[in-house]
PDB file of C-alpha atoms in Angstrom:
ATOM      1  CA  MET A  66      -9.242  11.260  -9.230  1.00  0.00           C
ATOM      2  CA  PHE A  67      -6.639   8.726  -8.452  1.00  0.00           C
ATOM      3  CA  ARG A  68      -6.419   7.260  -4.788  1.00  0.00           C
ATOM      4  CA  ARG A  69      -3.348   6.345  -3.384  1.00  0.00           C
ATOM      5  CA  LYS A  70      -3.104   2.828  -2.102  1.00  0.00           C
ATOM      6  CA  PRO A  71      -3.690   2.889   1.590  1.00  0.00           C
ATOM      7  CA  ARG A  72      -0.621   1.745   3.673  1.00  0.00           C
ATOM      8  CA  THR A  73      -0.994  -1.521   5.484  1.00  0.00           C
ATOM      9  CA  PRO A  74      -0.860  -1.154   9.253  1.00  0.00           C
ATOM     10  CA  ILE A  75       1.581  -4.138   9.657  1.00  0.00           C
ATOM     11  CA  ASP A  76       5.161  -3.474  10.786  1.00  0.00           C
ATOM     12  CA  VAL A  77       6.938  -5.737   8.248  1.00  0.00           C
ATOM     13  CA  THR A  78      10.501  -5.025  10.093  1.00  0.00           C
ATOM     14  CA  ARG A  79       9.192  -7.768  12.319  1.00  0.00           C
ATOM     15  CA  LEU A  80      10.118 -10.357   9.937  1.00  0.00           C
ATOM     16  CA  SER A  81      12.979 -12.466  11.269  1.00  0.00           C
ATOM     17  CA  SER A  82      12.482 -15.856   9.433  1.00  0.00           C
ATOM     18  CA  LEU A  83      12.224 -16.959   5.820  1.00  0.00           C
ATOM     19  CA  ILE A  84      11.131 -20.406   4.546  1.00  0.00           C
ATOM     20  CA  ALA A  85      12.632 -19.987   1.063  1.00  0.00           C
ATOM     21  CA  ALA A  86      11.047 -21.359  -2.190  1.00  0.00           C
ATOM     22  CA  GLY A  87      11.975 -25.046  -2.831  1.00  0.00           C
ATOM     23  CA  VAL A  88      11.969 -25.746   1.043  1.00  0.00           C
ATOM     24  CA  GLU A  89       9.190 -28.001   2.210  1.00  0.00           C
ATOM     25  CA  ILE A  90       8.489 -28.396   5.949  1.00  0.00           C
ATOM     26  CA  ALA A  91       6.485 -31.197   7.734  1.00  0.00           C
ATOM     27  CA  GLY A  92       4.965 -30.092  11.002  1.00  0.00           C
ATOM     28  CA  ASP A  93       3.932 -27.366  13.135  1.00  0.00           C
ATOM     29  CA  ILE A  94       5.687 -24.018  13.275  1.00  0.00           C
ATOM     30  CA  ARG A  95       5.417 -21.599  16.439  1.00  0.00           C
ATOM     31  CA  ILE A  96       6.396 -18.167  15.901  1.00  0.00           C
ATOM     32  CA  THR A  97       6.858 -14.911  18.215  1.00  0.00           C
ATOM     33  CA  ASP A  98       7.973 -12.572  15.338  1.00  0.00           C
ATOM     34  CA  GLY A  99       7.626 -12.597  11.939  1.00  0.00           C
ATOM     35  CA  LEU A 100       7.942 -15.170   9.233  1.00  0.00           C
ATOM     36  CA  ARG A 101       7.764 -15.063   5.603  1.00  0.00           C
ATOM     37  CA  ILE A 102       6.948 -18.183   3.666  1.00  0.00           C
ATOM     38  CA  ASP A 103       8.107 -18.596   0.011  1.00  0.00           C
ATOM     39  CA  GLY A 104       8.075 -22.428   0.206  1.00  0.00           C
ATOM     40  CA  GLN A 105       5.637 -25.173   1.538  1.00  0.00           C
ATOM     41  CA  VAL A 106       4.718 -25.938   4.939  1.00  0.00           C
ATOM     42  CA  GLU A 107       2.633 -29.056   5.719  1.00  0.00           C
ATOM     43  CA  GLY A 108       1.222 -28.248   9.320  1.00  0.00           C
ATOM     44  CA  ASN A 109       0.024 -25.490  11.298  1.00  0.00           C
ATOM     45  CA  VAL A 110       1.529 -21.805  11.680  1.00  0.00           C
ATOM     46  CA  LEU A 111       0.738 -20.648  15.116  1.00  0.00           C
ATOM     47  CA  CYS A 112       1.757 -17.909  17.639  1.00  0.00           C
ATOM     48  CA  GLY A 113       1.064 -17.557  21.168  1.00  0.00           C
ATOM     49  CA  ASP A 114      -1.659 -15.673  22.807  1.00  0.00           C
ATOM     50  CA  ALA A 115       0.833 -12.857  23.961  1.00  0.00           C
ATOM     51  CA  ALA A 116       2.960 -12.835  20.975  1.00  0.00           C
ATOM     52  CA  HIS A 117       2.431 -10.683  17.949  1.00  0.00           C
ATOM     53  CA  GLY A 118       3.456 -12.824  15.406  1.00  0.00           C
ATOM     54  CA  LEU A 119       3.281 -11.705  11.617  1.00  0.00           C
ATOM     55  CA  LEU A 120       2.944 -14.304   8.711  1.00  0.00           C
ATOM     56  CA  VAL A 121       3.759 -13.373   5.141  1.00  0.00           C
ATOM     57  CA  LEU A 122       2.727 -15.930   2.580  1.00  0.00           C
ATOM     58  CA  SER A 123       4.117 -14.966  -0.680  1.00  0.00           C
ATOM     59  CA  GLU A 124       2.502 -15.591  -4.005  1.00  0.00           C
ATOM     60  CA  LYS A 125       5.044 -18.759  -4.315  1.00  0.00           C
ATOM     61  CA  GLY A 126       4.153 -19.915  -0.815  1.00  0.00           C
ATOM     62  CA  THR A 127       1.572 -22.918   0.326  1.00  0.00           C
ATOM     63  CA  ILE A 128       0.330 -23.994   3.931  1.00  0.00           C
ATOM     64  CA  ILE A 129      -1.439 -27.080   4.009  1.00  0.00           C
ATOM     65  CA  GLY A 130      -2.924 -26.564   7.624  1.00  0.00           C
ATOM     66  CA  SER A 131      -4.037 -24.022   9.737  1.00  0.00           C
ATOM     67  CA  ALA A 132      -2.563 -20.640  10.645  1.00  0.00           C
ATOM     68  CA  LYS A 133      -3.361 -18.736  13.841  1.00  0.00           C
ATOM     69  CA  VAL A 134      -1.356 -15.514  14.069  1.00  0.00           C
ATOM     70  CA  TYR A 135      -1.718 -11.936  15.040  1.00  0.00           C
ATOM     71  CA  ASP A 136      -1.088 -10.314  11.889  1.00  0.00           C
ATOM     72  CA  ALA A 137      -1.014 -11.580   8.065  1.00  0.00           C
ATOM     73  CA  VAL A 138      -0.342 -10.644   4.436  1.00  0.00           C
ATOM     74  CA  ILE A 139      -1.347 -13.336   2.262  1.00  0.00           C
ATOM     75  CA  ASN A 140      -0.668 -13.768  -1.505  1.00  0.00           C
ATOM     76  CA  GLY A 141      -0.266 -17.421  -1.564  1.00  0.00           C
ATOM     77  CA  THR A 142      -2.272 -20.477  -1.063  1.00  0.00           C
ATOM     78  CA  ILE A 143      -3.704 -21.725   2.282  1.00  0.00           C
ATOM     79  CA  ARG A 144      -5.675 -25.246   2.415  1.00  0.00           C
ATOM     80  CA  GLY A 145      -6.803 -24.990   5.862  1.00  0.00           C
ATOM     81  CA  ASP A 146      -8.590 -22.547   8.362  1.00  0.00           C
ATOM     82  CA  LEU A 147      -7.015 -19.009   8.944  1.00  0.00           C
ATOM     83  CA  GLU A 148      -7.327 -16.988  12.213  1.00  0.00           C
ATOM     84  CA  VAL A 149      -6.082 -13.475  12.327  1.00  0.00           C
ATOM     85  CA  GLU A 150      -6.234 -11.627  15.813  1.00  0.00           C
ATOM     86  CA  HIS A 151      -5.475  -8.128  14.344  1.00  0.00           C
ATOM     87  CA  TYR A 152      -5.072  -7.302  10.664  1.00  0.00           C
ATOM     88  CA  LEU A 153      -5.328  -9.683   7.623  1.00  0.00           C
ATOM     89  CA  GLU A 154      -4.536  -8.502   4.158  1.00  0.00           C
ATOM     90  CA  LEU A 155      -5.460 -10.822   1.401  1.00  0.00           C
ATOM     91  CA  GLN A 156      -3.650  -9.778  -1.783  1.00  0.00           C
ATOM     92  CA  ALA A 157      -4.891 -10.637  -5.607  1.00  0.00           C
ATOM     93  CA  GLY A 158      -3.165 -13.855  -5.459  1.00  0.00           C
ATOM     94  CA  ALA A 159      -4.556 -15.219  -2.260  1.00  0.00           C
ATOM     95  CA  ARG A 160      -6.221 -18.530  -2.462  1.00  0.00           C
ATOM     96  CA  ILE A 161      -7.718 -19.882   0.610  1.00  0.00           C
ATOM     97  CA  THR A 162      -9.754 -23.079   1.080  1.00  0.00           C
ATOM     98  CA  GLY A 163     -11.005 -22.802   4.599  1.00  0.00           C
ATOM     99  CA  ASN A 164     -12.506 -20.612   7.144  1.00  0.00           C
ATOM    100  CA  ILE A 165     -11.239 -17.244   7.977  1.00  0.00           C
ATOM    101  CA  ARG A 166     -11.503 -15.518  11.413  1.00  0.00           C
ATOM    102  CA  TYR A 167     -10.513 -11.815  11.446  1.00  0.00           C
ATOM    103  CA  ARG A 168     -10.575  -8.461  13.321  1.00  0.00           C
ATOM    104  CA  GLN A 169      -9.776  -6.196  10.234  1.00  0.00           C
ATOM    105  CA  LEU A 170      -9.605  -7.172   6.898  1.00  0.00           C
ATOM    106  CA  GLN A 171      -8.311  -5.951   3.260  1.00  0.00           C
ATOM    107  CA  MET A 172      -8.946  -7.793   0.542  1.00  0.00           C
ATOM    108  CA  GLU A 173      -7.803  -6.948  -2.850  1.00  0.00           C
ATOM    109  CA  CYS A 174      -9.692  -7.890  -6.235  1.00  0.00           C
ATOM    110  CA  GLY A 175      -8.747 -11.386  -7.423  1.00  0.00           C
ATOM    111  CA  ALA A 176      -8.196 -12.827  -4.011  1.00  0.00           C
ATOM    112  CA  MET A 177     -10.352 -16.039  -3.515  1.00  0.00           C
ATOM    113  CA  VAL A 178     -11.743 -17.740  -0.649  1.00  0.00           C
ATOM    114  CA  ASP A 179     -13.903 -20.915  -0.431  1.00  0.00           C
ATOM    115  CA  GLY A 180     -15.053 -20.893   3.210  1.00  0.00           C
ATOM    116  CA  THR A 181     -16.667 -18.386   5.485  1.00  0.00           C
ATOM    117  CA  LEU A 182     -15.238 -14.864   6.622  1.00  0.00           C
ATOM    118  CA  GLU A 183     -16.173 -14.345  10.327  1.00  0.00           C
ATOM    119  CA  SER A 184     -15.639 -10.956  11.606  1.00  0.00           C
ATOM    120  CA  LEU A 185     -14.530 -10.357  15.219  1.00  0.00           C
ATOM    121  CA  ALA A 186     -14.322  -6.768  14.837  1.00  0.00           C
ATOM    122  CA  ASP A 187     -17.224  -5.373  16.699  1.00  0.00           C
ATOM    123  CA  GLY A 188     -16.902  -7.407  20.172  1.00  0.00           C
ATOM    124  CA  THR A 189     -20.453  -8.668  19.923  1.00  0.00           C
ATOM    125  CA  GLY A 190     -19.397 -11.918  18.721  1.00  0.00           C
ATOM    126  CA  PRO A 191     -18.534 -13.360  15.503  1.00  0.00           C
ATOM    127  CA  HIS A 192     -20.587 -12.849  12.378  1.00  0.00           C
ATOM    128  CA  ALA A 193     -20.101 -15.535   9.659  1.00  0.00           C
ATOM    129  CA  ILE A 194     -20.506 -14.822   5.868  1.00  0.00           C
ATOM    130  CA  PRO A 195     -20.239 -17.884   3.578  1.00  0.00           C
ATOM    131  CA  VAL A 196     -18.109 -17.176   0.836  1.00  0.00           C
ATOM    132  CA  SER A 197     -17.422 -19.404  -2.147  1.00  0.00           C
ATOM    133  CA  ASN A 198     -15.158 -18.688  -5.067  1.00  0.00           C
ATOM    134  CA  VAL A 199     -15.346 -14.869  -4.539  1.00  0.00           C
ATOM    135  CA  VAL A 200     -16.684 -13.210  -7.652  1.00  0.00           C
ATOM    136  CA  THR A 201     -14.271 -11.485  -9.662  1.00  0.00           C
ATOM    137  CA  LEU A 202     -14.839  -8.214 -11.405  1.00  0.00           C
ATOM    138  CA  PRO A 203     -15.883  -9.570 -14.939  1.00  0.00           C
ATOM    139  CA  ARG A 204     -18.246 -12.132 -13.400  1.00  0.00           C
ATOM    140  CA  ALA A 205     -19.858  -9.322 -10.991  1.00  0.00           C
ATOM    141  CA  GLN A 206     -20.348  -7.010 -14.111  1.00  0.00           C
ATOM    142  CA  ALA A 207     -22.413  -9.739 -16.048  1.00  0.00           C
ATOM    143  CA  LEU A 208     -24.244 -10.592 -13.134  1.00  0.00           C
ATOM    144  CA  ALA A 209     -25.158  -6.995 -12.613  1.00  0.00           C
ATOM    145  CA  ALA A 210     -26.325  -6.850 -16.331  1.00  0.00           C
ATOM    146  CA  GLY A 211     -28.598  -9.599 -15.708  1.00  0.00           C
ATOM    147  CA  ASP A 212     -26.590 -12.526 -17.564  1.00  0.00           C
ATOM    148  CA  HIS A 213     -27.236 -15.385 -14.870  1.00  0.00           C
ATOM    149  CA  ASP A 214     -25.726 -18.055 -17.513  1.00  0.00           C
ATOM    150  CA  ILE A 215     -22.047 -17.378 -17.230  1.00  0.00           C
ATOM    151  CA  GLY A 216     -20.653 -20.363 -15.478  1.00  0.00           C
ATOM    152  CA  GLY A 217     -18.599 -20.283 -12.109  1.00  0.00           C
TER     153      GLY A 217
END
């Protein structure tokens, strides 16, 4: 009857750095291990091709720029594109304005994306799906009931 929340296949023990709440960084950041952002970054967050960099963006965290990492858990705001080579978890507080490329995706109800979702999972090339303000459950129920005059 009640399902247990599936475990994330991300090893959070890889977190080695923190940008705390109240800290603002201007410029690109390159990671090889794990980075948790509770503050604000105005720049790109990148990891090398051979690195298995983990990005954790808390509900207080903001990135104004692009991010390209191996694994990511997002619960904050990104204004830019996001590319995740392995596993992406969008938690309920995630707010992304930009295109997302991912191999595996877990998206909780309440997460919002204004851009495209592009799957890289099957190895036959990307498949883009345009998404704009992902529909939340109450709006989806109203649409299913035929009420098409509910505003966005």
